[in-house]
Short mmCIF file of C-alpha atoms in Angstrom, two decimals:
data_model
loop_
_atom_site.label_atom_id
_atom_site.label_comp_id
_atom_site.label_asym_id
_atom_site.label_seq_id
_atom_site.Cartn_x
_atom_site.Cartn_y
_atom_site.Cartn_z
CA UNK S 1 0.00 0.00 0.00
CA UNK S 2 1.95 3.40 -1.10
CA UNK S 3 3.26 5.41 1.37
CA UNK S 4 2.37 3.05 4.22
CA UNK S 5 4.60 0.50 4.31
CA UNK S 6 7.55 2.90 5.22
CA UNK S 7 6.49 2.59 8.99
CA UNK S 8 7.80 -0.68 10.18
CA UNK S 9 5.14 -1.87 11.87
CA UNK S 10 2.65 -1.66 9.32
CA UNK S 11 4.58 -2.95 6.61
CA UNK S 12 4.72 -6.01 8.76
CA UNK S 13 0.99 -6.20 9.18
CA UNK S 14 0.66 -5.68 5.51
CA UNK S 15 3.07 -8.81 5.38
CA UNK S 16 -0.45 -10.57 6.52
CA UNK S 17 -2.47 -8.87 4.54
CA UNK S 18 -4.35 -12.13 2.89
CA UNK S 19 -4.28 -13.93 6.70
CA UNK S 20 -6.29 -10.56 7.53
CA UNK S 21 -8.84 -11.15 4.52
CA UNK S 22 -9.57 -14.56 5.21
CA UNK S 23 -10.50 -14.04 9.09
CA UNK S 24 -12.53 -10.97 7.44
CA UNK S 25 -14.40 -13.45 4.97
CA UNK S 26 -14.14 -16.46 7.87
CA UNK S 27 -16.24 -14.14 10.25
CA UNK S 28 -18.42 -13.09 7.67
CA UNK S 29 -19.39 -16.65 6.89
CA UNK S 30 -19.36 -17.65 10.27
CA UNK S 31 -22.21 -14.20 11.29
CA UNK S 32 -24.22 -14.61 8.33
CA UNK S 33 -26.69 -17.55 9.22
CA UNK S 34 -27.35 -15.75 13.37
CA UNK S 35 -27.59 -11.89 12.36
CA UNK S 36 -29.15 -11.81 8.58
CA UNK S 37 -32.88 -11.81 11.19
CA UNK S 38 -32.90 -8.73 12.95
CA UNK S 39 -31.96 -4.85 12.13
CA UNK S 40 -29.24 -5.09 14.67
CA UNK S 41 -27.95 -8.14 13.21
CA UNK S 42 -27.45 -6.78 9.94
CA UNK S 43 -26.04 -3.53 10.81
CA UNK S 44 -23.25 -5.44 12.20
CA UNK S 45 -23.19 -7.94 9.30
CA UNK S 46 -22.66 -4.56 7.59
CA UNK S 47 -19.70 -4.01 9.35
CA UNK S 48 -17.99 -7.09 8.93
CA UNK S 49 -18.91 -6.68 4.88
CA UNK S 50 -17.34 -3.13 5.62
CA UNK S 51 -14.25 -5.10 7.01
CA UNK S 52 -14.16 -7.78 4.26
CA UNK S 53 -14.01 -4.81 1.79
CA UNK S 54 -11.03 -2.99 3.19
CA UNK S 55 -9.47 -5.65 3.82
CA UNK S 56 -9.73 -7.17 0.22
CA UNK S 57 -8.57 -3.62 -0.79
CA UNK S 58 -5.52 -3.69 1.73
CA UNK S 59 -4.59 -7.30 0.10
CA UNK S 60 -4.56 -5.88 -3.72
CA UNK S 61 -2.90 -3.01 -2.89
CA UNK S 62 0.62 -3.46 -4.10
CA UNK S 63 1.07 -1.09 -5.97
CA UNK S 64 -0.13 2.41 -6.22
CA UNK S 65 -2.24 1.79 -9.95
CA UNK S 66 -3.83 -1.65 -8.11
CA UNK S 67 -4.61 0.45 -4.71
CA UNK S 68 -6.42 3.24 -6.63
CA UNK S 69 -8.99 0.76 -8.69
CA UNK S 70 -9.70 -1.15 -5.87
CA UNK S 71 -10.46 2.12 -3.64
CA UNK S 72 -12.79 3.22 -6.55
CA UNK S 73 -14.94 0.37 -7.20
CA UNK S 74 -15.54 -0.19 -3.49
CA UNK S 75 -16.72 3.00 -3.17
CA UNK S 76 -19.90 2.81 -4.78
CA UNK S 77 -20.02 -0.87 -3.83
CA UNK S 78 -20.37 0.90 -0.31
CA UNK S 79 -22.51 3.32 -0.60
CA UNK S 80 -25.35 1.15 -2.54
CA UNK S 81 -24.92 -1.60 0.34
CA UNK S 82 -25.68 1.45 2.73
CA UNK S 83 -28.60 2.58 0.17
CA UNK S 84 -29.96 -1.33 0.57
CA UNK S 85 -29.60 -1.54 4.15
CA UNK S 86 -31.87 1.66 5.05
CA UNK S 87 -34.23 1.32 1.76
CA UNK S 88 -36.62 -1.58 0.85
CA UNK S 89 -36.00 -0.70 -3.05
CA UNK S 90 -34.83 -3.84 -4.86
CA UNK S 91 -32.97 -1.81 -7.23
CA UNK S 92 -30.68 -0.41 -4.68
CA UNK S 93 -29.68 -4.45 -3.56
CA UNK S 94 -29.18 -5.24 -7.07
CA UNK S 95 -26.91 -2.24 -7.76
CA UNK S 96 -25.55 -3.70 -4.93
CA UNK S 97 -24.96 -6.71 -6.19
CA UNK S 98 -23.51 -5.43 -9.33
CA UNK S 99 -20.75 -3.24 -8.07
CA UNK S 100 -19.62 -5.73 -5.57
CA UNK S 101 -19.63 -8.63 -8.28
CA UNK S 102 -17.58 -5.88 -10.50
CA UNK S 103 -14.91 -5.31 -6.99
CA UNK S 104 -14.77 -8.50 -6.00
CA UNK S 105 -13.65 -9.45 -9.65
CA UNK S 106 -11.03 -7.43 -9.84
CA UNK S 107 -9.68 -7.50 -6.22
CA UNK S 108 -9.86 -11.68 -7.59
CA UNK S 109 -7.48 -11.17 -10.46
CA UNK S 110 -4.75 -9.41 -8.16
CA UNK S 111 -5.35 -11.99 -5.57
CA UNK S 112 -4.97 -14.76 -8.03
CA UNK S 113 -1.84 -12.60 -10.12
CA UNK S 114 0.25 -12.53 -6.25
CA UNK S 115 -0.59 -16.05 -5.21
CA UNK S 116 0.74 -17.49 -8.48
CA UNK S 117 3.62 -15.45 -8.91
CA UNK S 118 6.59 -17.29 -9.59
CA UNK S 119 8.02 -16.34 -6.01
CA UNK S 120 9.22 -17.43 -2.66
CA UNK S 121 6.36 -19.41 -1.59
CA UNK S 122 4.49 -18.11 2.00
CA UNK S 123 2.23 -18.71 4.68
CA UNK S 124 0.43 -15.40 3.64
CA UNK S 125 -0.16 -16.55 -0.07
CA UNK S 126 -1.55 -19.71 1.07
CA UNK S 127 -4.27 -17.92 3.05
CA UNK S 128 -4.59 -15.40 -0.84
CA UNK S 129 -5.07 -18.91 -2.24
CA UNK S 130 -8.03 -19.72 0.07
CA UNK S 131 -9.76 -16.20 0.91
CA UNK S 132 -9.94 -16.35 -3.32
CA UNK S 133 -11.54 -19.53 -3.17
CA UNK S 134 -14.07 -17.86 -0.96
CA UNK S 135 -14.26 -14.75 -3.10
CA UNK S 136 -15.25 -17.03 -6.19
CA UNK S 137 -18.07 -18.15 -3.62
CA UNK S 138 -19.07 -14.66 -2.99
CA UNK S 139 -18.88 -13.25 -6.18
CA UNK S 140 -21.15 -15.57 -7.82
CA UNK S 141 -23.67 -15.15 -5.31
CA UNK S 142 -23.76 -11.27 -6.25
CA UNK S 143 -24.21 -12.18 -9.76
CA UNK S 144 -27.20 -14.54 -8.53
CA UNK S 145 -28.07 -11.67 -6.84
CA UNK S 146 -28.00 -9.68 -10.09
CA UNK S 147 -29.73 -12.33 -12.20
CA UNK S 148 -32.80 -12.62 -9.94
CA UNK S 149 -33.12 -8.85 -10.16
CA UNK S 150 -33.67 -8.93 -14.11
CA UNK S 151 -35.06 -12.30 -13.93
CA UNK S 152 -37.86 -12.67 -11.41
CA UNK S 153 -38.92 -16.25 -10.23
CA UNK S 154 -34.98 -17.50 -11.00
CA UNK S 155 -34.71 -19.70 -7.44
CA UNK S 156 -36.98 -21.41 -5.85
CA UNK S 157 -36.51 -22.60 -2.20
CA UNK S 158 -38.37 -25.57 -1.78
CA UNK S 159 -40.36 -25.93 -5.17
CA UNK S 160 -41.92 -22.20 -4.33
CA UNK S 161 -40.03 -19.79 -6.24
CA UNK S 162 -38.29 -16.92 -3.83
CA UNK S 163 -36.27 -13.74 -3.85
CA UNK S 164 -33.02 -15.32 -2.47
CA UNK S 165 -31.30 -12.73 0.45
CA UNK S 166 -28.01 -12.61 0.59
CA UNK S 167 -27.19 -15.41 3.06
CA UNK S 168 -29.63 -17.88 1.04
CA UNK S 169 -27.55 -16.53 -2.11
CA UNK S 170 -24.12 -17.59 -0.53
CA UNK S 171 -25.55 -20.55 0.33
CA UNK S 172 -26.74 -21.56 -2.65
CA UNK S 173 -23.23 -20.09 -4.44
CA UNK S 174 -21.41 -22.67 -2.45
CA UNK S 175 -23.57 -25.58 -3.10
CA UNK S 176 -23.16 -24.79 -6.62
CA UNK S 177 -19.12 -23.79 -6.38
CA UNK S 178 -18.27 -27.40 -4.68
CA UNK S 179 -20.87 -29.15 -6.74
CA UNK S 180 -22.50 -30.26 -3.21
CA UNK S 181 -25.89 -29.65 -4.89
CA UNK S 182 -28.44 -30.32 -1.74
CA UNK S 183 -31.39 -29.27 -4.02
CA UNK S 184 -32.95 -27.46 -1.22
CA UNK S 185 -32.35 -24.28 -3.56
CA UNK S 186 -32.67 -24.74 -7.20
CA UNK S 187 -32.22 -22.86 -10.30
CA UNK S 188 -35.79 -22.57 -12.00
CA UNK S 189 -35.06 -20.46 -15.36
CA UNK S 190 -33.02 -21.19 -18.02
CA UNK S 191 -30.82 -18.49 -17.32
CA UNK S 192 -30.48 -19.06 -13.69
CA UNK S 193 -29.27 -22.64 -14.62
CA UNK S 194 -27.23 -21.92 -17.14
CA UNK S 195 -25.20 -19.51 -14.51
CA UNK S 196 -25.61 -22.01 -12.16
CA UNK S 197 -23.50 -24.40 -14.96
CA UNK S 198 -20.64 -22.01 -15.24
CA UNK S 199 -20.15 -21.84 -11.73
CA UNK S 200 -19.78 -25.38 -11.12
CA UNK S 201 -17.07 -24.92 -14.03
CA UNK S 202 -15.76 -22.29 -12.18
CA UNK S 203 -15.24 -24.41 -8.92
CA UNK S 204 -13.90 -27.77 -10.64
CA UNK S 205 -11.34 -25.53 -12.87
CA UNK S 206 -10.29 -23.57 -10.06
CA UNK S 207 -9.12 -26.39 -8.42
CA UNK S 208 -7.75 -28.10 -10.83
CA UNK S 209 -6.00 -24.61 -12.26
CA UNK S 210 -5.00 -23.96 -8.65
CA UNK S 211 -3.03 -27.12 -7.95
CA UNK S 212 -1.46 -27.45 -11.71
CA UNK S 213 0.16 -24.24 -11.14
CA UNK S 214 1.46 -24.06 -7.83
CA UNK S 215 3.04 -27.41 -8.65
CA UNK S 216 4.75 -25.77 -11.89
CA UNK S 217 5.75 -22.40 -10.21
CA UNK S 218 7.19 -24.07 -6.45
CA UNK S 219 8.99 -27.50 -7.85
CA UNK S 220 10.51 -29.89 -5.35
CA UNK S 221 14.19 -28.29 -5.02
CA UNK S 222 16.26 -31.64 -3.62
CA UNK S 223 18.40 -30.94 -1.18
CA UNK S 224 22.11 -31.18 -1.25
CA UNK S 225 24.18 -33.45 0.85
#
């Protein structure tokens, strides 16, 4: 992060940057399913989003041209998720949606860019490997979120189609990432399943992607006797 890491002490934080993002996105996962019910609940789910978001932009920010994109597309990622919290309007969840599908994208393609950087290999980019794991997860569901916006009727919980809330969307963006599949939320239009399809590509390929290339960038150095 420019300027920053001249003080010692926070350049060594920012040394943890990614370990920082994933308790972010751990704690977000972890509040989710006991605050989404009551106003008080999701003001402070709003404040761990808050923290997932400035954390994700602390993790990107490298470099001084990666630093200023991420601080401008969280910005109105922000200020719609305030605009959502204190309005019923759908539009203002879908907007919502949009900008933090369009953040979390990007902040994704630094993550990814660092973690499989032919480099020495640490502790921190294992946790970047992980928290972007998650951030496929959480991505999709904001596209979901998106999708049901334009598309009415495009989940149905139980065989009775639903507006999916953003806990039911991560939910449902994980069954579909790890190819679990529980049914208990399904994809009833053909454009809900067809996004559904590409992110159970997504999930398989990331794996797969993920493993091929940290074997090819950290070989097995033998050691000399």
């Amino acid at each position: 992060m420019p300027g920053i890491t001249d003080h010692p002490r926070m350049a060594k934080l920012l040394e943890r940057r990614c370990f920082f993002l994933f308790m972010a996105l751990l704690s977000l996962l972890v509040a989710l399913p006991f605050l989404a019910e009551t106003a008080h609940g999701r003001m402070i789910l709003m404040l761990v989003n808050v923290t997932v978001m400035l954390t994700a932009v602390a993790a990107v920010g490298r470099s001084r041209f990666s630093f200023v994109i991420a601080l401008t597309l969280v910005m109105p990622a922000l200020a719609f998720r305030f605009l959502a919290l204190g309005s019923s309007l759908p539009e203002y969840s879908a907007l919502s949606s949009g900008f933090n599908a369009i953040f979390y994208a990007f902040v994704l393609g630094d993550l990814l860019h660092y973690v499989l950087r032919r480099d020495v290999m640490t502790g921190d980019k294992l946790y970047g490997a992980v928290s972007a794991y998650v951030l496929v997860a959480v991505l999709w569901a904001n596209l979901h979120g998106v999708l049901q916006h334009v598309y009415p009727g495009s989940y149905a919980v139980g065989g009775t189609p639903k507006s999916l809330d953003m806990p039911e969307l991560i939910y449902f963006s994980f069954t579909a990432l790890t190819t679990a599949g529980f049914g208990d939320i399904t994809p009833q239009l053909i454009q809900s399943r067809f996004l559904t399809i590409l992110e159970m590509v997504t999930g398989v390929m990331y794996i797969a992607i993920l493993i091929a290339r940290l074997t090819g960038v950290y070989p097995v150095v033998e050691r000399k006797s």
